[in-house]
XYZ file of C-alpha atoms in Angstrom:
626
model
C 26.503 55.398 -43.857
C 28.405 54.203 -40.492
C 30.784 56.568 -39.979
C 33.328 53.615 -40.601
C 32.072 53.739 -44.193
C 32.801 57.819 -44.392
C 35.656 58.090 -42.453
C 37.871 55.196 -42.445
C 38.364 55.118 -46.097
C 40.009 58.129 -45.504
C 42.155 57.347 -42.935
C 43.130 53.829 -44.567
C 44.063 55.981 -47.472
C 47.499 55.933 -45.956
C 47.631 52.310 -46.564
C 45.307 51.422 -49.490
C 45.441 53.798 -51.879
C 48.669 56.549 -51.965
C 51.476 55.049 -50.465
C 53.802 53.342 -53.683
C 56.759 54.636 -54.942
C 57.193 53.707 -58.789
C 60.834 52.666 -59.540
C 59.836 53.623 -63.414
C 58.022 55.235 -65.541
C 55.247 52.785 -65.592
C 51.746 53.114 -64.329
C 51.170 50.866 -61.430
C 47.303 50.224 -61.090
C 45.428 49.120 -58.785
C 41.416 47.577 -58.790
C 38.863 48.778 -56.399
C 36.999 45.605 -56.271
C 33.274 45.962 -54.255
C 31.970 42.137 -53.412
C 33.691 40.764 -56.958
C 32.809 43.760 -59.040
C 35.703 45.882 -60.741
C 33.842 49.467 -59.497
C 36.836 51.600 -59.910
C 40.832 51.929 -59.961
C 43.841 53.929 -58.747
C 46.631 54.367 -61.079
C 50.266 55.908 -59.818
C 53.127 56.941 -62.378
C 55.727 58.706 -62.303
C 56.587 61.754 -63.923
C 60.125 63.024 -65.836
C 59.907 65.845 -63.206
C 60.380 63.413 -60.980
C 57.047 64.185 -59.303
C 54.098 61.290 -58.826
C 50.946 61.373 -60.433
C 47.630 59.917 -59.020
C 44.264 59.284 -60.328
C 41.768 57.314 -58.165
C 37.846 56.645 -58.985
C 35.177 54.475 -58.359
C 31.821 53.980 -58.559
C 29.715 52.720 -55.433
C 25.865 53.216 -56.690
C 26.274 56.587 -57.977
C 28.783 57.665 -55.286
C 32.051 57.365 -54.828
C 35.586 59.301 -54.930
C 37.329 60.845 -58.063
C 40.464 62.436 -57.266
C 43.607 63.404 -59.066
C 46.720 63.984 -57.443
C 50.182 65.584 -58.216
C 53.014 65.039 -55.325
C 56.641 64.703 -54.311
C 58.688 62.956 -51.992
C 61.777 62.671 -50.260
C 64.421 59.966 -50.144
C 63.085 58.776 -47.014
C 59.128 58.602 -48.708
C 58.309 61.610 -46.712
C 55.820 63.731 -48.702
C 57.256 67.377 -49.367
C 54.529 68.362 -51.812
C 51.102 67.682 -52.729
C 48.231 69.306 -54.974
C 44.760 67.360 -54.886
C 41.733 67.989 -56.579
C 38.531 66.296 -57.333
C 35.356 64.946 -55.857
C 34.567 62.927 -52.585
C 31.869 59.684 -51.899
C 29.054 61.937 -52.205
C 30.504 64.198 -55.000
C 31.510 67.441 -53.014
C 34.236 69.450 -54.708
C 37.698 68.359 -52.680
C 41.073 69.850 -52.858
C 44.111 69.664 -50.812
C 47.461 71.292 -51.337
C 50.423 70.541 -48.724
C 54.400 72.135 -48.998
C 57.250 71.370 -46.530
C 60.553 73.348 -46.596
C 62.345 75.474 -44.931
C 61.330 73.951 -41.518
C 57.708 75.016 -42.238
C 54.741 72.741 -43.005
C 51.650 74.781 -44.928
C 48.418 72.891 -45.705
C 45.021 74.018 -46.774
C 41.805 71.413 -47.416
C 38.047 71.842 -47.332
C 38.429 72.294 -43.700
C 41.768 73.418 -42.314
C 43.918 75.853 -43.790
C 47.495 75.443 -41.077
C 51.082 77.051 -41.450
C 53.191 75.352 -38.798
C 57.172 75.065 -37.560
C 58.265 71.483 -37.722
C 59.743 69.423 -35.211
C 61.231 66.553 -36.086
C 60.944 64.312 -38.803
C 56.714 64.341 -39.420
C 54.471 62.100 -42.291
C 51.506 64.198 -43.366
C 48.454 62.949 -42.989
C 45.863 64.160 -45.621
C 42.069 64.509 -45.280
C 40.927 63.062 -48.499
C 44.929 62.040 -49.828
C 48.368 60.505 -48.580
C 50.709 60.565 -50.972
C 54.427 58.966 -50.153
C 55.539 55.587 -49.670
C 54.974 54.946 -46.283
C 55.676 51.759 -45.972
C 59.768 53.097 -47.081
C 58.916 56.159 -44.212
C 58.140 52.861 -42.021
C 61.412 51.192 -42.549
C 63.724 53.756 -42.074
C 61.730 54.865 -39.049
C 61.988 51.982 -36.757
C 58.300 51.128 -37.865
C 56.774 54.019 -36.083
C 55.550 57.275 -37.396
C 54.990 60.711 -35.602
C 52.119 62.230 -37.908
C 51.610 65.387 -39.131
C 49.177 67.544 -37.888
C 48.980 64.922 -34.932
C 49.117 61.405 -34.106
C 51.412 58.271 -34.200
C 51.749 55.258 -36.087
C 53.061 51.805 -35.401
C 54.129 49.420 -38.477
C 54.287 45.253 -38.216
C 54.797 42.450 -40.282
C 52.942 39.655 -39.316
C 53.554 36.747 -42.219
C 54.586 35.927 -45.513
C 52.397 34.030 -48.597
C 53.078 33.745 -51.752
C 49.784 33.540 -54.619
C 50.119 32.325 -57.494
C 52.504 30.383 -59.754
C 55.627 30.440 -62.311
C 56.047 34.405 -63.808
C 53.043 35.548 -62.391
C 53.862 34.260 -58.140
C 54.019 37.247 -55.682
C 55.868 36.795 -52.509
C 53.784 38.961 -50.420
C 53.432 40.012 -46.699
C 50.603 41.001 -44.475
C 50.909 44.276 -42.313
C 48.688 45.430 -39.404
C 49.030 49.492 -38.659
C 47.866 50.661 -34.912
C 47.124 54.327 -34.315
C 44.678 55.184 -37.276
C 41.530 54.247 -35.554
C 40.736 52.149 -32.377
C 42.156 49.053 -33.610
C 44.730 47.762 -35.853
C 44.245 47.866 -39.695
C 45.374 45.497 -42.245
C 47.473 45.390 -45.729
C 49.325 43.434 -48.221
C 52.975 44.561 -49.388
C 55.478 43.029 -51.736
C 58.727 42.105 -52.120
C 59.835 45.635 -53.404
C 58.147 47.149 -50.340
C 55.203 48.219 -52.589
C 51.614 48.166 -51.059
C 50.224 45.594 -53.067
C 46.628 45.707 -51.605
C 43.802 45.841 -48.705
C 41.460 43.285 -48.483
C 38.164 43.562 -46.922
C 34.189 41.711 -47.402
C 33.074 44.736 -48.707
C 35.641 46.431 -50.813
C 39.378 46.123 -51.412
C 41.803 47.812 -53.437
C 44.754 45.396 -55.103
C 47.137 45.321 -57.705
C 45.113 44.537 -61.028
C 45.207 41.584 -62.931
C 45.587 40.094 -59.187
C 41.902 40.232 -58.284
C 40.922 36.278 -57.938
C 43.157 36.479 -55.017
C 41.277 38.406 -53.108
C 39.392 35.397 -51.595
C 42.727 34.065 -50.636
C 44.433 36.981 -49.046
C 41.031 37.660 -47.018
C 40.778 33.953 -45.592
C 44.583 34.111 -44.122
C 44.035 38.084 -43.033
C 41.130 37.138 -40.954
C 42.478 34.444 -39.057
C 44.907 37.260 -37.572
C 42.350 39.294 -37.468
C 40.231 36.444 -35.567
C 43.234 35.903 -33.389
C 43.133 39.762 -31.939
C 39.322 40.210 -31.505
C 39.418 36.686 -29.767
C 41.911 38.049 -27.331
C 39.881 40.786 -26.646
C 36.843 38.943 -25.877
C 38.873 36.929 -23.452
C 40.470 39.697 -21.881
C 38.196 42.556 -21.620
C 35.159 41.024 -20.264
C 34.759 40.801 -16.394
C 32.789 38.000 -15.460
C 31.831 37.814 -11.937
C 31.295 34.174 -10.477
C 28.131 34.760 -8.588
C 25.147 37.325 -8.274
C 24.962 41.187 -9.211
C 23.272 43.151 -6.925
C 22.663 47.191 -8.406
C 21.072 49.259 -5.581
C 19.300 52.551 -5.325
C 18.979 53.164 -9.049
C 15.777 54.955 -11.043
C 14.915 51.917 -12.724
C 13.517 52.317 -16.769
C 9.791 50.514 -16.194
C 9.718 49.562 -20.005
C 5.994 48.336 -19.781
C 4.548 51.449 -18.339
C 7.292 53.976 -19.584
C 7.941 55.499 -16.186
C 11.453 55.657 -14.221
C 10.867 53.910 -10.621
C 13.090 55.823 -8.248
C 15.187 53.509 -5.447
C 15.189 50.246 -6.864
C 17.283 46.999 -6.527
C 17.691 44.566 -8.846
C 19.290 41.083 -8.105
C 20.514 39.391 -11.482
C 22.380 35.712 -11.292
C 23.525 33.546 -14.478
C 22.109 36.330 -16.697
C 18.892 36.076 -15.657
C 17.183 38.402 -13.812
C 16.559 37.373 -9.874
C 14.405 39.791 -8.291
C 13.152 43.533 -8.545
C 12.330 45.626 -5.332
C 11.620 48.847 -5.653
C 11.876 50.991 -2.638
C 12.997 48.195 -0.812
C 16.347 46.900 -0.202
C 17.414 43.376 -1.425
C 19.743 41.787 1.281
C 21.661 38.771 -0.325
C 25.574 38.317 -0.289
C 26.568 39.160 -4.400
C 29.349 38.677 -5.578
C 29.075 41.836 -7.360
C 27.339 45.733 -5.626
C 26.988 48.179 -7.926
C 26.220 51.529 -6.503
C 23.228 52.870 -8.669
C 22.540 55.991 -7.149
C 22.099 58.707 -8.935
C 22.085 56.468 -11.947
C 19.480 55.132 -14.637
C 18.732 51.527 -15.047
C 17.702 50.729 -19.028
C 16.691 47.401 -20.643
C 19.470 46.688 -23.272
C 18.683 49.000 -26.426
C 17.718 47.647 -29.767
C 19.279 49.037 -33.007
C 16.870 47.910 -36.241
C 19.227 49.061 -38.832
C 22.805 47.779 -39.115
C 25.810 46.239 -41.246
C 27.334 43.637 -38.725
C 30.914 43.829 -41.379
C 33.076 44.271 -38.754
C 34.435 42.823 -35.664
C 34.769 46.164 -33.669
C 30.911 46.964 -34.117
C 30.041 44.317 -31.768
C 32.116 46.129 -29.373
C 31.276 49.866 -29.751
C 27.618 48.253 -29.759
C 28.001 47.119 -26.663
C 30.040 49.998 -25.173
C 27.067 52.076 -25.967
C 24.590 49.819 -24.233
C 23.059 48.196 -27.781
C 22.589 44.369 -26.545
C 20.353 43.594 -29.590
C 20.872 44.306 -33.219
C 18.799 43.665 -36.747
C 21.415 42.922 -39.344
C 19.981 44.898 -42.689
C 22.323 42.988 -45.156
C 25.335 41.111 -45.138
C 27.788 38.348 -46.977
C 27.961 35.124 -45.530
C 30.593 35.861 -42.913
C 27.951 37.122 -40.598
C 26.603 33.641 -39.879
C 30.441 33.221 -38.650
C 30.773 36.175 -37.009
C 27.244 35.385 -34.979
C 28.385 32.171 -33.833
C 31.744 33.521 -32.605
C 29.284 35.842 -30.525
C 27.786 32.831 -29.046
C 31.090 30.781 -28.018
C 32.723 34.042 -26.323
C 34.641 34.235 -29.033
C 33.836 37.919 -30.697
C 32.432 40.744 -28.474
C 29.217 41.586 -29.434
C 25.360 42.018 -29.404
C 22.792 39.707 -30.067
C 22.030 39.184 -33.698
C 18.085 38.923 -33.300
C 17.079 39.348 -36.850
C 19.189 38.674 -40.471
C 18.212 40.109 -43.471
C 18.392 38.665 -46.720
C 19.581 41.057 -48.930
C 18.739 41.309 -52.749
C 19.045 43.886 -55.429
C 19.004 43.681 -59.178
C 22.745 43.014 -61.140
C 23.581 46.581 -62.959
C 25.789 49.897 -62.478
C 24.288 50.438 -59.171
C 24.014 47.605 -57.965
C 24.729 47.221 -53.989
C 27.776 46.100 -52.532
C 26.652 43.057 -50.647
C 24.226 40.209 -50.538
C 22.851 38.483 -54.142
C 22.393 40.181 -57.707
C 20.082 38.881 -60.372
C 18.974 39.351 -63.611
C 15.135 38.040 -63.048
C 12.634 36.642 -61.145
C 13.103 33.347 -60.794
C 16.947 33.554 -59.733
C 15.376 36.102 -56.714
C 13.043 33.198 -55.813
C 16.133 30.794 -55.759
C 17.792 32.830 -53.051
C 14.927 33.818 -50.883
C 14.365 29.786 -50.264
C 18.293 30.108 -49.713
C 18.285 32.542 -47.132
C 15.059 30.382 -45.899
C 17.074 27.457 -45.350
C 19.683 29.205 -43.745
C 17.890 30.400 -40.969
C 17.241 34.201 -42.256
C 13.615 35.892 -40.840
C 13.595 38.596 -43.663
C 14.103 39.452 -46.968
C 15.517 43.200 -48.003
C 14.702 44.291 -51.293
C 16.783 47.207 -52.672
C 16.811 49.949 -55.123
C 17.363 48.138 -58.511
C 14.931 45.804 -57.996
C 12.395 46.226 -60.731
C 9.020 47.086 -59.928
C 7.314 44.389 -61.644
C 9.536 41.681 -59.880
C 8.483 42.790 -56.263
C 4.900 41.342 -55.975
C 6.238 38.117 -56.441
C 9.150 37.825 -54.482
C 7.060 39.086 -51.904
C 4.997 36.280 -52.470
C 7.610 33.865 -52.280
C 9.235 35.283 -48.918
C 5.909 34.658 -47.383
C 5.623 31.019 -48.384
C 8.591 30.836 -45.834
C 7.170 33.128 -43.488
C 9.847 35.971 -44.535
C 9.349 39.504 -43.847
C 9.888 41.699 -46.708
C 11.172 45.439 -46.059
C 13.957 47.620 -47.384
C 13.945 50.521 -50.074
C 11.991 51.400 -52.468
C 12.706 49.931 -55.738
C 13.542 52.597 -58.610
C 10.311 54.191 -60.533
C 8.128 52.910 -58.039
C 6.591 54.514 -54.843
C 6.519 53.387 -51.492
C 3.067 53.363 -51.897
C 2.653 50.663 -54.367
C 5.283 48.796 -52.717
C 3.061 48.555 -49.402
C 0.240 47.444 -51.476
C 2.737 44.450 -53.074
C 2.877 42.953 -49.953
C 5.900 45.055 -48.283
C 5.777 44.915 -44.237
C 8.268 48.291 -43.458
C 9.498 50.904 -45.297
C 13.607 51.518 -44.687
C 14.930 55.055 -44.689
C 12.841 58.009 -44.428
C 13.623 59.367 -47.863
C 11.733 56.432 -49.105
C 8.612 57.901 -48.013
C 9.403 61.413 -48.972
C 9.900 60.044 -52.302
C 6.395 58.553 -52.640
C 5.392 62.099 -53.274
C 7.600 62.750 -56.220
C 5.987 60.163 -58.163
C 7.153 56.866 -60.069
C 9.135 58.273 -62.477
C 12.483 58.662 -60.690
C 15.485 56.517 -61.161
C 16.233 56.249 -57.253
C 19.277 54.254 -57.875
C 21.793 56.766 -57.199
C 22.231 59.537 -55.624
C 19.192 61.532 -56.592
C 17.613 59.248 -53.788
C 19.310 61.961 -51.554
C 19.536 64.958 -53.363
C 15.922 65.086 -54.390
C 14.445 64.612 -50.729
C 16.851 67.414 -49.522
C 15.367 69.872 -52.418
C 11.632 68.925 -52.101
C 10.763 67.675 -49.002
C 10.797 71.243 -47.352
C 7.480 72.355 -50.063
C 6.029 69.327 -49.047
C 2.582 69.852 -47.704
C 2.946 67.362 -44.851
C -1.082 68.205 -43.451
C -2.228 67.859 -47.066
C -4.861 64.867 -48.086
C -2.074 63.138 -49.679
C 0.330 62.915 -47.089
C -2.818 61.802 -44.454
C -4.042 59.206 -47.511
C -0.669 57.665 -47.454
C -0.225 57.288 -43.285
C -3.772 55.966 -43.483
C -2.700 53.420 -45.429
C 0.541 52.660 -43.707
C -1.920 52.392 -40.670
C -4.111 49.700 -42.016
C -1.771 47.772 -43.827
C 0.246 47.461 -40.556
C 3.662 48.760 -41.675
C 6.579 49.545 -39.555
C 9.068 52.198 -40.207
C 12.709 52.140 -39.927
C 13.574 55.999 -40.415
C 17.336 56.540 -39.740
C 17.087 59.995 -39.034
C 20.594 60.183 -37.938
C 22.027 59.118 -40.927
C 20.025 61.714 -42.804
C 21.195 64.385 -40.390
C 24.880 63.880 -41.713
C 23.844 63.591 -45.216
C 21.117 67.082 -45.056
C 22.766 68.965 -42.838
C 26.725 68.478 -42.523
C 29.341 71.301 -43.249
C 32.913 71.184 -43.638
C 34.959 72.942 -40.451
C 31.233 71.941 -38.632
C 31.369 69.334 -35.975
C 27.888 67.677 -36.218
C 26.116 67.595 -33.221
C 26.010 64.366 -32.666
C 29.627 63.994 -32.348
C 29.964 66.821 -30.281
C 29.870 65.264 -26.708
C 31.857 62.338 -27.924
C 34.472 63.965 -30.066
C 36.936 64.539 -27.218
C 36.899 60.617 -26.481
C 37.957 59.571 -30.075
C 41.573 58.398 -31.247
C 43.139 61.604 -32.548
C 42.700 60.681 -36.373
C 39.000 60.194 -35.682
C 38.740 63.599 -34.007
C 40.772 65.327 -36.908
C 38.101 63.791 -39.425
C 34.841 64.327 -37.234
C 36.200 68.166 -36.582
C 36.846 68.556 -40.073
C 33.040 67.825 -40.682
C 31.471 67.706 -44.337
C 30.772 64.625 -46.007
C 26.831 65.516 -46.726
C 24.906 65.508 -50.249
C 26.336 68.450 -52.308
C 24.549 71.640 -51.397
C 23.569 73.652 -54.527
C 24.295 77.532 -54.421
C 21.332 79.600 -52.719
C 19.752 75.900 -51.268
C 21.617 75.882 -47.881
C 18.020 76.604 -45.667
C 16.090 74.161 -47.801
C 18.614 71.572 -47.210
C 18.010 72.007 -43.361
C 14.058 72.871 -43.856
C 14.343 69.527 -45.728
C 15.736 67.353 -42.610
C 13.289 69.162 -40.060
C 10.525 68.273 -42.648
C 11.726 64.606 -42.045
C 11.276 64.857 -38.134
C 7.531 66.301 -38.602
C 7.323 63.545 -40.657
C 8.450 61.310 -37.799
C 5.992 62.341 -35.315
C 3.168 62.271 -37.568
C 3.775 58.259 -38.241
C 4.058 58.778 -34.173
C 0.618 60.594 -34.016
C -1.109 58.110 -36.228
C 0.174 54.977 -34.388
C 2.428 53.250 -37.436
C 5.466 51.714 -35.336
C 8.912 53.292 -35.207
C 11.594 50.850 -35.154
C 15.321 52.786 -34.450
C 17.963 51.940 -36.882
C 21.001 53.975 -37.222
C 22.827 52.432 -40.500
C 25.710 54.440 -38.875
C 28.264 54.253 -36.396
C 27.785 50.948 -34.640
C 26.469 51.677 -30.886
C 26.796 55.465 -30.522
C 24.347 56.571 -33.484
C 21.436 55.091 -31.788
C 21.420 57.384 -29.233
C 21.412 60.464 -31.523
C 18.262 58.345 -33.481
C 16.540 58.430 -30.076
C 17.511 61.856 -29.547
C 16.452 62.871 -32.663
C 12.579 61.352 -32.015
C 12.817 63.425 -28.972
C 13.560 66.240 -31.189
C 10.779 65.645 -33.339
C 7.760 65.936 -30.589
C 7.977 62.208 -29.376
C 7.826 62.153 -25.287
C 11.433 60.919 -24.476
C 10.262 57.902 -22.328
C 8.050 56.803 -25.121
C 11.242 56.964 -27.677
C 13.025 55.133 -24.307
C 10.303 52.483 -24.459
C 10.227 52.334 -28.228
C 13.899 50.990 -28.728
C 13.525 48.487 -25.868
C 10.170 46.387 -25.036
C 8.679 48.360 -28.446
C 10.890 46.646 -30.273
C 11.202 43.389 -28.743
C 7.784 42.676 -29.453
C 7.483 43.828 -32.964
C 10.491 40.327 -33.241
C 8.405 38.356 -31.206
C 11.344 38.701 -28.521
C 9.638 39.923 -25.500
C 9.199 37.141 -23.763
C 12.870 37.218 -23.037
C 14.320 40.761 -23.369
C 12.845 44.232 -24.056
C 12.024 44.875 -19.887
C 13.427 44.400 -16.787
C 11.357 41.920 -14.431
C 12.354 38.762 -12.877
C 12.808 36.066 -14.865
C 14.254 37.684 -18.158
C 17.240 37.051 -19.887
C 18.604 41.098 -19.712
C 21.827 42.814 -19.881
C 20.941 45.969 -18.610
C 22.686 48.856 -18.026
């Protein structure tokens, strides 16, 4: 649910999924390929009109796009036409239509309906589609793009490979593209100047029967990929040679969750020196910040994220997260963690991996390990063991009677065991098989629905936005189940803010969270976050239930607040800058802010066992503070 899952798809759509031109009358196809699994396709033809024809599904757990598309182009790859129609990830109804002639460009989507002059020679850029061949609009461009409504693109070869052998050998080049988000993105063309795919841990999209070489093209991609982040970390850190002395600032006393007006604080080496408050600190630094006026935090915690990507460490970090819990992941996290510690990735502190597991089917996850019984989930939970993992995440299609005893096995190896609940099962029965924290808050809003539902797609969503406003949240059940969430010790992780998009997002609606951000974006990111949407589908007449729903889910907050069952903030959203809509969120709900304040920082570090080295900001700590 990071807003790179939502909204990058969308704007890599240029690249990934509409941009071939068919020199026949042959379908050219494409795989959509989630961690090995075939979960959909796009398929592009041409027609004797001389139009293009577009179909593009798959399946991701229930979700996922479907949309058909009819367009034209002209001799340049420019697209002069296009009628869209279908559904989006979470199964909203989505059409686009665009038209260029006459000088005039008309489009109408889910959120913008524009008639405009043209100036100059512009490549539409569609919400949910891009049609054209781009990479031909590249070409005879120079290898920049002015885009259409706004917005530029620059094109790049970076290297040629060729896969395979005899008949079936592809000469092949990879591509980087700068100006759809805040760094460059990746792709795969041919010799015909076709896009032949985009490769990614997650999911890719490449030409079928081509799939096995997915591996391949990912292992040479990320070594340029490696090569640009690694310049970054070199470049944009500033690392003073000597002490940093911030003065006058209202210093964040985690322990006692009070701000302490006029302080200093001396840090050297990363470790923190000396804290004065109301007293000067007179030492020659090599570094004076001026913290007047200013607010001193311990380095935030964020209990919920997908370390995929190379840029989250980054935005973490711009947004003051220092220390992260990785909620499931494919083996190039352990690489990307120890790039983190040799200087060469940006990022945060991986405190906590999770191993992930989930049973093999139709809705099966998109990452970690799949099986088919017990004893294979055993097999990988002394895996992750011996790899250095501190928890195990079980996920939807688990099966009910498999979760006491891989619970049981985790904790012969000291593992944690969290993550949803399993389908026809309640959260409930999974904290009394040995579960130590509930993920998601519509995982407890489900335990009152009974252990009949199959969980494993989206009715996880839709069913906790239709019922959870009725719910009687002072009633003896709801106070029998935080009783025994109380005694049995079990943490939450609630995600509110993902939630918040999914419950309460309209399209033409900036959510609020984006609001005092949006401005700051790259222009294709502000186009998408202004265009809004993206939420469960909202039935006719259920619009107020869908928000009664989501408040229901912050009194639902406070009362795990009130009865003393931990919080632990996790966003599962856009790295670094969700967090602080969580915390808001809490705040929102009834919970004093400087308790939510000391909840994400020393809270938190002691629920890992941490805070004897980060969490608070007294001498002697390893800190980045902010």
């Amino acid at each position: 649910m990071r807003l790179q899952k939502i909204v990058l798809p969308a704007l890599l759509a240029l690249l990934c999924f509409g941009n071939i031109c068919a020199q026949n009358n042959d379908t050219i196809a494409y795989s959509v390929v989630f961690s090995g699994n075939i979960k959909g396709f796009d398929k592009i033809w041409k027609n004797p009109d001389g139009s293009y024809g577009e179909w593009y599904q798959y399946n991701d757990r229930g979700r996922g796009d479907s949309i058909r598309t009819i367009y034209r182009q002209d001799a340049e790859g420019f697209p002069t036409y296009i009628s869209a129609h279908g559904k989006d990830y979470m199964k909203n109804d989505v059409t686009e239509d665009f038209s260029m002639d006459n000088g005039h460009a008309r489009w109408k989507n889910n959120a913008e309906n524009e008639d405009r002059p043209l100036s100059g020679k512009l490549f539409y850029s569609g919400l949910k589609v891009t049609p054209g061949n781009i990479i031909k609009a590249f070409k005879t461009h120079g290898n920049k793009l002015q885009l259409l409504p706004f917005g530029e693109l620059q094109f790049q070869v970076l290297q040629e490979h060729t896969i395979g052998n005899g008949s079936t050998a592809k000469r092949l080049w990879l591509c980087s593209t700068s100006g759809l988000g805040m760094t460059p993105s990746y792709s795969w063309i041919d010799d015909r100047d076709e896009n032949f795919g985009s490769v990614s841990d997650w999911a890719s999209t490449i030409r079928a029967g081509y799939e096995s070489y997915i591996t391949e093209l990912l292992t040479i991609q990320k070594k340029v990929e490696s090569a640009f982040y690694s310049k970054l970390a070199k470049e944009l850190p500033d690392k003073p040679n000597g002490a940093i002395l911030i003065q006058n600032t209202a210093l964040f006393d985690a322990e006692k969750a009070v701000l302490i007006p006029n302080t200093d604080v001396l840090i050297n080496n990363g470790i923190i020196q000396q804290v004065s408050p109301g007293k000067r600190i007179n030492v020659t630094a090599a570094r004076i910040i001026d913290g007047k006026g200013k607010t001193l935090l311990p380095g935030l915690w964020d209990m919920h994220v997908h370390f995929a990507d190379n840029l989250d460490g980054i935005l973490h970090l711009a947004a003051g997260v220092t220390h992260v819990r990785d909620m499931g992941n494919d083996s190039s996290l352990l690489t990307r963690i120890k790039q983190i510690s040799t200087g060469e990735l940006i990022g945060p502190k991986v405190e906590i991996m999770s191993g992930f597991i989930d049973g093999a089917g139709p809705f099966a996850a998109p990452t970690g390990v799949l099986i088919n019984n017990v004893e294979e989930g055993k097999k990988y939970i002394r895996e992750y063991a011996a790899k250095g993992y501190q928890q195990i995440k079980l996920y939807s299609s688990i099966k009910p009677e498999w979760v006491k005893p891989l619970i049981e096995e985790a904790k012969k190896y000291k593992l944690r065991v969290c993550g949803h609940i399993p389908a026809y099962m309640t959260a409930a029965q999974a904290v009394e098989a040995g579960y130590d924290e509930v993920t998601h808050m519509n995982m407890l809003a489900l335990n009152f629905f009974g252990d009949t539902v199959d969980t494993r797609s989206t009715l996880r969503f839709s069913l906790p936005a239709q019922k959870t406003a009725s719910l009687d949240l002072n009633g003896e059940a709801m106070k029998q189940f935080l009783q025994l969430l109380k005694r049995k010790n079990i943490a939450v992780d609630p995600t509110l803010t993902a939630f918040e998009s999914l419950f309460t997002a309209r399209d033409g609606v900036v959510e609020d969270k984006f609001k005092p951000i949006v401005t700051r974006m790259p222009v294709q990111y502000q186009r998408y976050i202004r265009a809004g949407g993206g939420g469960v589908p909202v039935p006719a007449g259920m619009n107020d239930v869908y928000l009664q729903s989501f408040d229901a889910f912050l009194k639902i907050t406070k009362l795990l607040y009130d009865n003393g069952i931990r919080i632990v903030a996790g966003t599962d959203g856009f790295a670094g800058f969700d967090l602080q809509r969580e915390l808001e969120l809490y705040v929102k709900a009834g919970i004093p802010a400087e308790k939510v304040l000391q909840l994400t920082t020393l809270g938190t570090a002691s629920y890992t066992g941490k805070a004897n080295e980060a969490g608070s900001i007294v001498t002697g700590k390893k800190q980045i503070c902010f």
